[in-house]
Amino acid sequence: RIRPIARAPRNRDTRRRSAPAVKFGTAAAAGSRPSRVPDRRPASHDDVIRVDDDASDVRRLRGNCYGCGVALQTERADVSGYVDPDEYETKRVHKQLFGMMLCARCGDLSNGAMVNAVAGQGGARMSQGLLTPSQLREQLTHIRDKKVLVVKVVDVTDFHGSFLNRVRDVVGANPILLVLTKCDLLPNGTDLALLKEWARREVEVKRRLTLAGIECVSGRKGDGVDKSVTAMFAERKGRDVYVIGSANVGKSTFIRAALKSMRELGNFGVPAKRLPTASAMPGTTLGIIPLRAFEGRGVLYDTPGVFLHHRMNSILAGEDIKRFRLGGSLVRYVPRPRCEGETSDRTDFTGLSLLWGPLIRVDIAVATPAAGLVFYGPKGVRVTVVETSSLPDPTLAQAAADRERDRRGAAL
């Protein structure tokens, strides 16, 4: 005999008890399941994030924000997922908790504010309501267990820095369509055909990854989006499509442009409102967002960005990213081997240092007369040439940083 198991009544307002991949995103709503395969990635940067005394999560409720995918909450207005309690209750009564509400943080991001929601971003301490980079990445682990098409978005202005090196640990054997985004930021006259050929060699020869195709796009201007949508339809073959990439590479911007292209191509069932929020703030998307973008079978998923802590936009706080305009068009600047106040060039750059705004310092120990440097960066970040001897010894600052890191690690 098989005895029926008595199930406890479900309280809709209690905290979810599922795995982090479901708790912080919409995987449960999308019909996916958390993966049982252990994560084979190396030790996480979460281990050195500073933690406040009260670093627990807020009480998350049923439902998600359609802009960032995070689970909703009604306790703290300064934490991601906050919605007005009365509005939440109204939506709960009408069973409109998933994909129908926009949290306060997404509203602020849409109006140009830089509101952080990820611990470690710009040195942010782990405090109540912040998510860790590991929690964001764990939401992607179930992709390798499904048969899907993966659209991997890479920032063309930072190809190596934004490329996920261990991408097969995330996507498994699924085919990858590589999308090089932000191509509108490249200097005028860039040969995109040569760029695609170079990217193919970098990926297939050096990294030994098999690609379903490579497309160059500008999500902001719409250039190349139609071709990428055509390639996506040709390769998906009825499967779901997951758009993945590192934080702040332009995944949500690309998805919004792709949905617009689909509507213009005649797919009038594509959603035109309640779309993922796109902003310059790393970590805008915090959960998996399902979008009914295809006729018949298949769902298009926007996903949280994987934080790569060596990238400049992960090191800087939101206000600094906005101040330096790191997402702006690239400007070419060629410094000359002379310090400020000098009227003629020196023979070479030996003994000089180049300060790229307040962000980067390049010390040149030895250089030939024919050696030169070319910088591509935001318009507001200029290069200053100074004597290396007039600057502090960088080894002392590095030693102090190492001691501080070791102290934080010992305190955890």
Coordinates of C-alpha atoms in Angstrom, one line a residue:
R1 CA 0.0 0.0 0.0
I2 CA 1.0 3.5 -0.7
R3 CA 0.0 5.9 2.0
P4 CA -0.7 9.5 1.0
I5 CA 1.6 12.0 2.5
A6 CA 0.0 14.9 4.4
R7 CA 1.3 18.2 3.1
A8 CA 1.5 21.2 5.4
P9 CA -0.5 24.2 4.2
R10 CA 1.6 26.7 2.3
N11 CA 2.0 30.2 3.6
R12 CA 2.5 32.6 0.7
D13 CA 4.1 35.3 2.8
T14 CA 6.9 33.2 4.4
R15 CA 10.5 33.3 3.2
R16 CA 11.3 30.9 0.5
R17 CA 13.2 27.9 1.6
S18 CA 14.6 26.9 -1.9
A19 CA 18.2 27.0 -3.1
P20 CA 19.8 30.4 -3.7
A21 CA 19.3 29.9 -7.5
V22 CA 15.5 30.0 -6.9
K23 CA 15.4 32.3 -3.9
F24 CA 16.9 35.4 -5.5
G25 CA 15.6 34.9 -9.0
T26 CA 12.6 33.6 -10.9
A27 CA 13.9 30.1 -11.7
A28 CA 10.9 28.5 -9.9
A29 CA 8.5 30.7 -11.9
A30 CA 10.2 29.8 -15.1
G31 CA 9.8 26.1 -14.5
S32 CA 13.5 25.3 -14.1
R33 CA 15.1 23.4 -11.3
P34 CA 18.3 24.0 -9.3
S35 CA 21.3 22.0 -10.4
R36 CA 22.7 19.1 -8.3
V37 CA 26.1 19.3 -10.1
P38 CA 28.7 20.8 -7.7
D39 CA 30.2 24.1 -8.8
R40 CA 33.8 23.5 -10.0
R41 CA 34.9 27.1 -10.0
P42 CA 37.8 28.4 -7.8
A43 CA 37.5 30.1 -4.5
S44 CA 35.1 33.1 -4.6
H45 CA 35.8 36.7 -4.1
D46 CA 33.0 36.7 -1.5
D47 CA 35.6 35.4 1.0
V48 CA 37.2 38.8 1.3
I49 CA 34.0 41.0 1.3
R50 CA 33.7 43.0 4.5
V51 CA 30.6 42.1 6.5
D52 CA 28.5 44.3 8.7
D53 CA 27.0 43.1 12.0
D54 CA 23.5 42.9 10.5
A55 CA 24.1 41.4 7.1
S56 CA 21.1 39.1 6.9
D57 CA 18.7 39.3 4.0
V58 CA 15.4 41.1 4.3
R59 CA 12.2 39.0 4.4
R60 CA 11.5 38.1 0.8
L61 CA 8.0 37.5 -0.4
R62 CA 6.4 35.7 -3.4
G63 CA 6.7 37.5 -6.7
N64 CA 9.5 39.2 -8.5
C65 CA 10.4 42.6 -10.0
Y66 CA 10.1 42.5 -13.8
G67 CA 13.0 45.0 -14.2
C68 CA 15.7 43.1 -12.2
G69 CA 14.2 39.7 -11.4
V70 CA 14.8 39.9 -7.7
A71 CA 12.2 38.6 -5.2
L72 CA 10.0 41.3 -3.7
Q73 CA 10.0 42.7 -0.2
T74 CA 8.1 45.4 1.7
E75 CA 10.4 46.1 4.7
R76 CA 13.2 48.4 3.5
A77 CA 12.9 51.0 0.7
D78 CA 16.7 51.2 0.3
V79 CA 17.0 47.5 -0.5
S80 CA 16.4 45.9 -3.9
G81 CA 12.9 44.4 -4.5
Y82 CA 11.0 47.0 -2.4
V83 CA 7.4 47.7 -3.3
D84 CA 4.7 49.5 -1.5
P85 CA 2.9 47.1 0.9
D86 CA -0.6 48.2 -0.3
E87 CA 0.4 47.8 -3.9
Y88 CA 1.8 44.3 -3.1
E89 CA -1.4 43.3 -1.4
T90 CA -3.5 44.4 -4.3
K91 CA -1.3 42.4 -6.8
R92 CA -1.4 39.4 -4.5
V93 CA -5.2 39.4 -4.4
H94 CA -5.3 39.6 -8.2
K95 CA -2.5 36.9 -8.6
Q96 CA -0.2 39.4 -10.4
L97 CA 3.0 38.9 -8.3
F98 CA 5.2 37.7 -11.1
G99 CA 6.3 40.0 -14.0
M100 CA 3.9 42.7 -13.1
M101 CA 5.6 44.9 -10.5
L102 CA 8.7 47.2 -10.6
C103 CA 10.8 47.6 -7.5
A104 CA 11.8 51.1 -6.2
R105 CA 15.5 50.5 -7.1
C106 CA 14.7 49.8 -10.7
G107 CA 12.7 53.0 -10.8
D108 CA 15.7 54.9 -9.5
L109 CA 18.1 53.2 -12.0
S110 CA 15.8 54.1 -14.9
N111 CA 16.0 57.7 -13.8
G112 CA 19.8 57.8 -13.8
A113 CA 20.5 57.0 -10.2
M114 CA 23.3 54.6 -9.3
V115 CA 21.9 52.2 -6.7
N116 CA 24.1 49.3 -5.7
A117 CA 22.6 45.9 -4.7
V118 CA 25.7 43.6 -4.7
A119 CA 28.2 43.2 -1.9
G120 CA 31.8 44.0 -3.0
Q121 CA 30.8 46.3 -5.9
G122 CA 33.0 49.4 -5.5
G123 CA 34.2 48.0 -2.1
A124 CA 30.6 47.9 -0.7
R125 CA 30.4 46.1 2.6
M126 CA 28.1 43.1 3.0
S127 CA 25.1 44.6 4.7
Q128 CA 21.4 43.7 5.0
G129 CA 19.7 43.1 1.7
L130 CA 22.8 43.0 -0.5
L131 CA 23.4 39.9 -2.6
T132 CA 26.8 38.4 -3.1
P133 CA 28.4 37.6 -6.5
S134 CA 28.3 33.9 -5.7
Q135 CA 24.5 34.1 -5.2
L136 CA 24.1 35.7 -8.6
R137 CA 26.4 33.1 -10.3
E138 CA 24.6 30.2 -8.6
Q139 CA 21.4 31.1 -10.5
L140 CA 23.1 30.1 -13.7
T141 CA 24.2 26.6 -12.7
H142 CA 21.1 24.9 -14.0
I143 CA 21.8 26.0 -17.6
R144 CA 24.3 23.2 -18.2
D145 CA 21.6 20.6 -17.3
K146 CA 19.2 21.9 -20.0
K147 CA 19.2 21.8 -23.8
V148 CA 19.3 25.5 -24.7
L149 CA 21.0 28.1 -26.9
V150 CA 23.3 30.4 -25.0
V151 CA 23.9 33.9 -26.2
K152 CA 27.1 35.0 -24.7
V153 CA 27.5 38.8 -24.6
V154 CA 31.0 40.3 -24.5
D155 CA 32.0 44.0 -24.2
V156 CA 34.0 44.6 -27.4
T157 CA 35.9 47.5 -25.7
D158 CA 37.1 45.0 -23.0
F159 CA 37.1 41.7 -24.8
H160 CA 39.5 39.8 -22.6
G161 CA 38.4 41.5 -19.4
S162 CA 34.7 40.7 -19.9
F163 CA 35.1 37.2 -21.3
L164 CA 34.0 34.4 -19.0
N165 CA 37.0 32.0 -19.1
R166 CA 35.2 29.1 -17.5
V167 CA 32.1 29.5 -19.5
R168 CA 31.6 25.7 -20.1
D169 CA 31.2 25.2 -16.3
V170 CA 28.1 27.4 -16.7
V171 CA 26.6 26.4 -20.0
G172 CA 27.8 22.8 -20.4
A173 CA 27.8 21.5 -24.0
N174 CA 25.1 23.9 -25.2
P175 CA 25.9 25.9 -28.4
I176 CA 27.1 29.5 -27.9
L177 CA 26.3 32.4 -30.1
L178 CA 28.9 35.1 -29.3
V179 CA 27.6 38.7 -29.4
L180 CA 30.2 41.5 -29.4
T181 CA 28.2 44.5 -28.0
K182 CA 29.0 48.2 -27.6
C183 CA 30.5 48.3 -31.1
D184 CA 29.2 51.9 -31.4
L185 CA 32.0 52.9 -28.9
L186 CA 34.8 51.8 -31.2
P187 CA 36.7 54.4 -33.2
N188 CA 35.4 55.4 -36.6
G189 CA 36.6 53.2 -39.4
T190 CA 36.9 50.0 -37.4
D191 CA 36.7 47.0 -39.7
L192 CA 34.0 44.8 -38.1
A193 CA 34.8 41.9 -40.4
L194 CA 38.4 41.8 -39.3
L195 CA 37.2 42.2 -35.7
K196 CA 34.9 39.1 -36.0
E197 CA 37.7 37.1 -37.5
W198 CA 40.1 38.1 -34.7
A199 CA 37.4 37.2 -32.1
R200 CA 36.9 33.8 -33.7
R201 CA 40.6 33.0 -33.5
E202 CA 40.7 34.2 -29.8
V203 CA 37.7 31.9 -28.9
E204 CA 38.1 28.9 -31.1
V205 CA 41.9 28.6 -31.4
K206 CA 43.1 29.9 -28.1
R207 CA 40.2 29.0 -25.8
R208 CA 39.1 26.0 -27.8
L209 CA 35.4 26.8 -27.7
T210 CA 33.1 25.9 -30.6
L211 CA 30.8 28.8 -31.6
A212 CA 27.5 28.8 -33.4
G213 CA 28.3 32.2 -34.7
I214 CA 29.6 35.7 -34.0
E215 CA 27.7 39.0 -34.3
C216 CA 28.7 42.6 -33.8
V217 CA 26.0 44.8 -32.4
S218 CA 25.2 48.1 -30.8
G219 CA 22.3 47.7 -28.4
R220 CA 22.0 51.4 -27.9
K221 CA 21.9 52.4 -31.6
G222 CA 20.5 49.1 -32.9
D223 CA 23.3 48.4 -35.4
G224 CA 23.6 44.7 -36.2
V225 CA 20.7 43.7 -33.9
D226 CA 18.6 42.4 -36.8
K227 CA 21.4 40.1 -37.9
S228 CA 21.9 38.8 -34.4
V229 CA 18.2 38.1 -34.0
T230 CA 18.2 36.2 -37.3
A231 CA 21.2 34.1 -36.2
M232 CA 19.5 33.4 -32.8
F233 CA 16.3 32.2 -34.5
A234 CA 18.4 30.0 -36.9
E235 CA 20.3 28.4 -34.1
R236 CA 17.8 27.9 -31.3
K237 CA 15.7 25.3 -33.1
G238 CA 12.8 25.5 -30.7
R239 CA 15.0 25.7 -27.6
D240 CA 15.0 28.2 -24.8
V241 CA 17.6 31.0 -25.1
Y242 CA 19.7 32.3 -22.2
V243 CA 21.6 35.5 -22.5
I244 CA 24.7 35.5 -20.2
G245 CA 27.8 37.5 -19.7
S246 CA 29.7 39.4 -17.1
A247 CA 28.2 42.3 -15.2
N248 CA 27.6 45.5 -17.1
V249 CA 28.4 44.2 -20.6
G250 CA 25.0 45.3 -22.0
K251 CA 22.9 42.1 -21.8
S252 CA 19.6 43.8 -20.9
T253 CA 20.3 46.6 -23.4
F254 CA 20.8 43.9 -26.1
I255 CA 17.7 42.1 -25.1
R256 CA 15.6 45.3 -25.3
A257 CA 17.0 46.0 -28.7
A258 CA 16.4 42.4 -29.8
L259 CA 12.8 42.5 -28.7
K260 CA 12.3 45.7 -30.6
S261 CA 13.8 44.1 -33.7
M262 CA 11.5 41.1 -33.4
R263 CA 8.4 43.4 -33.3
E264 CA 9.6 45.2 -36.4
L265 CA 10.2 41.9 -38.2
G266 CA 6.5 41.0 -37.6
N267 CA 6.4 39.1 -34.3
F268 CA 3.7 41.2 -32.7
G269 CA 3.4 38.9 -29.7
V270 CA 6.8 40.1 -28.4
P271 CA 6.4 42.2 -25.2
A272 CA 6.7 46.0 -25.7
K273 CA 6.5 47.0 -22.0
R274 CA 7.6 45.6 -18.6
L275 CA 11.0 44.9 -20.0
P276 CA 14.3 44.3 -18.1
T277 CA 15.9 47.4 -16.6
A278 CA 19.0 48.6 -18.4
S279 CA 21.5 51.0 -16.6
A280 CA 25.2 51.7 -16.3
M281 CA 25.2 50.3 -12.8
P282 CA 26.9 46.8 -12.5
G283 CA 24.5 44.3 -11.0
T284 CA 21.3 45.8 -12.4
T285 CA 19.8 42.4 -13.1
L286 CA 19.6 40.3 -9.9
G287 CA 17.5 37.3 -11.0
I288 CA 16.6 35.3 -14.1
I289 CA 13.9 37.1 -16.1
P290 CA 11.7 35.0 -18.5
L291 CA 10.4 36.8 -21.6
R292 CA 7.8 35.3 -24.0
A293 CA 9.7 36.5 -27.1
F294 CA 9.1 33.5 -29.4
E295 CA 6.0 32.2 -31.1
G296 CA 5.2 28.7 -29.9
R297 CA 7.8 27.0 -27.9
G298 CA 10.8 28.6 -26.2
V299 CA 11.5 31.4 -23.7
L300 CA 14.1 34.1 -23.8
Y301 CA 15.9 34.6 -20.4
D302 CA 17.8 37.6 -19.2
T303 CA 20.3 36.5 -16.5
P304 CA 22.3 38.2 -13.7
G305 CA 25.8 39.3 -14.7
V306 CA 28.8 37.4 -13.5
F307 CA 31.0 39.7 -11.4
L308 CA 34.6 39.8 -12.6
H309 CA 36.4 41.8 -9.9
H310 CA 39.4 42.7 -12.0
R311 CA 37.2 44.9 -14.2
M312 CA 37.2 48.7 -13.6
N313 CA 33.5 48.9 -13.3
S314 CA 33.5 46.4 -10.5
I315 CA 36.3 48.3 -8.6
L316 CA 34.6 51.7 -8.8
A317 CA 31.5 52.8 -7.0
G318 CA 28.4 53.7 -8.9
E319 CA 29.0 57.5 -8.6
D320 CA 32.6 57.1 -9.9
I321 CA 31.4 55.1 -12.9
K322 CA 28.9 57.9 -13.7
R323 CA 31.5 60.7 -13.1
F324 CA 34.1 59.1 -15.4
R325 CA 31.5 58.1 -18.0
L326 CA 33.0 54.7 -18.5
G327 CA 30.2 53.7 -20.8
G328 CA 30.8 56.6 -23.2
S329 CA 32.4 56.6 -26.6
L330 CA 36.1 55.9 -26.8
V331 CA 38.4 58.7 -27.7
R332 CA 41.9 58.2 -29.1
Y333 CA 44.7 60.0 -27.2
V334 CA 48.5 59.8 -28.0
P335 CA 50.7 61.3 -25.3
R336 CA 54.0 62.8 -26.1
P337 CA 57.3 62.3 -24.2
R338 CA 57.2 65.6 -22.4
C339 CA 56.1 66.7 -18.9
E340 CA 53.8 69.7 -18.3
G341 CA 55.7 72.9 -18.8
E342 CA 58.3 71.5 -21.2
T343 CA 58.4 72.9 -24.7
S344 CA 60.0 70.1 -26.6
D345 CA 59.8 66.3 -26.7
R346 CA 62.3 64.1 -25.0
T347 CA 64.2 61.3 -26.8
D348 CA 61.9 58.6 -25.4
F349 CA 59.6 57.8 -22.5
T350 CA 62.3 56.4 -20.2
G351 CA 61.9 57.6 -16.6
L352 CA 58.4 59.0 -17.2
S353 CA 55.0 57.9 -15.8
L354 CA 51.6 58.3 -17.5
L355 CA 48.6 58.9 -15.2
W356 CA 45.3 58.0 -16.9
G357 CA 43.1 60.3 -14.9
P358 CA 43.0 59.1 -11.2
L359 CA 42.6 55.4 -12.3
I360 CA 45.8 54.0 -13.8
R361 CA 49.5 54.7 -13.5
V362 CA 52.0 53.5 -16.1
D363 CA 55.7 53.7 -15.1
I364 CA 58.1 53.4 -18.1
A365 CA 61.5 52.1 -16.9
V366 CA 63.1 51.7 -20.4
A367 CA 61.9 52.6 -23.8
T368 CA 63.3 52.9 -27.3
P369 CA 63.0 56.2 -29.2
A370 CA 60.5 54.7 -31.6
A371 CA 58.2 53.4 -28.8
G372 CA 54.9 55.1 -28.2
L373 CA 51.6 54.5 -26.5
V374 CA 48.0 55.0 -27.7
F375 CA 45.1 55.3 -25.2
Y376 CA 41.5 54.7 -26.0
G377 CA 39.1 55.8 -23.2
P378 CA 36.2 58.1 -22.2
K379 CA 36.5 61.7 -23.3
G380 CA 36.8 63.1 -19.8
V381 CA 39.7 60.9 -18.7
R382 CA 43.0 62.4 -20.0
V383 CA 46.6 61.2 -19.8
T384 CA 49.1 63.3 -17.8
V385 CA 52.9 62.7 -18.2
V386 CA 55.1 63.3 -15.1
E387 CA 58.5 62.3 -13.8
T388 CA 58.5 58.9 -12.2
S389 CA 60.8 60.1 -9.5
S390 CA 58.2 62.7 -8.4
L391 CA 55.6 60.0 -7.5
P392 CA 55.4 57.7 -4.4
D393 CA 57.0 54.3 -4.6
P394 CA 54.1 51.9 -5.8
T395 CA 55.6 48.9 -3.9
L396 CA 54.9 50.6 -0.6
A397 CA 51.2 51.1 -1.5
Q398 CA 51.0 47.5 -2.7
A399 CA 52.5 46.1 0.5
A400 CA 50.0 48.1 2.5
A401 CA 47.1 46.8 0.4
D402 CA 48.4 43.2 0.9
R403 CA 48.5 43.7 4.6
E404 CA 45.0 45.0 4.7
R405 CA 43.7 42.1 2.6
D406 CA 45.4 39.6 4.9
R407 CA 43.9 41.3 7.9
R408 CA 40.4 41.2 6.5
G409 CA 40.8 37.5 5.5
A410 CA 42.0 36.6 9.1
A411 CA 39.0 38.5 10.6
L412 CA 36.4 36.4 8.6

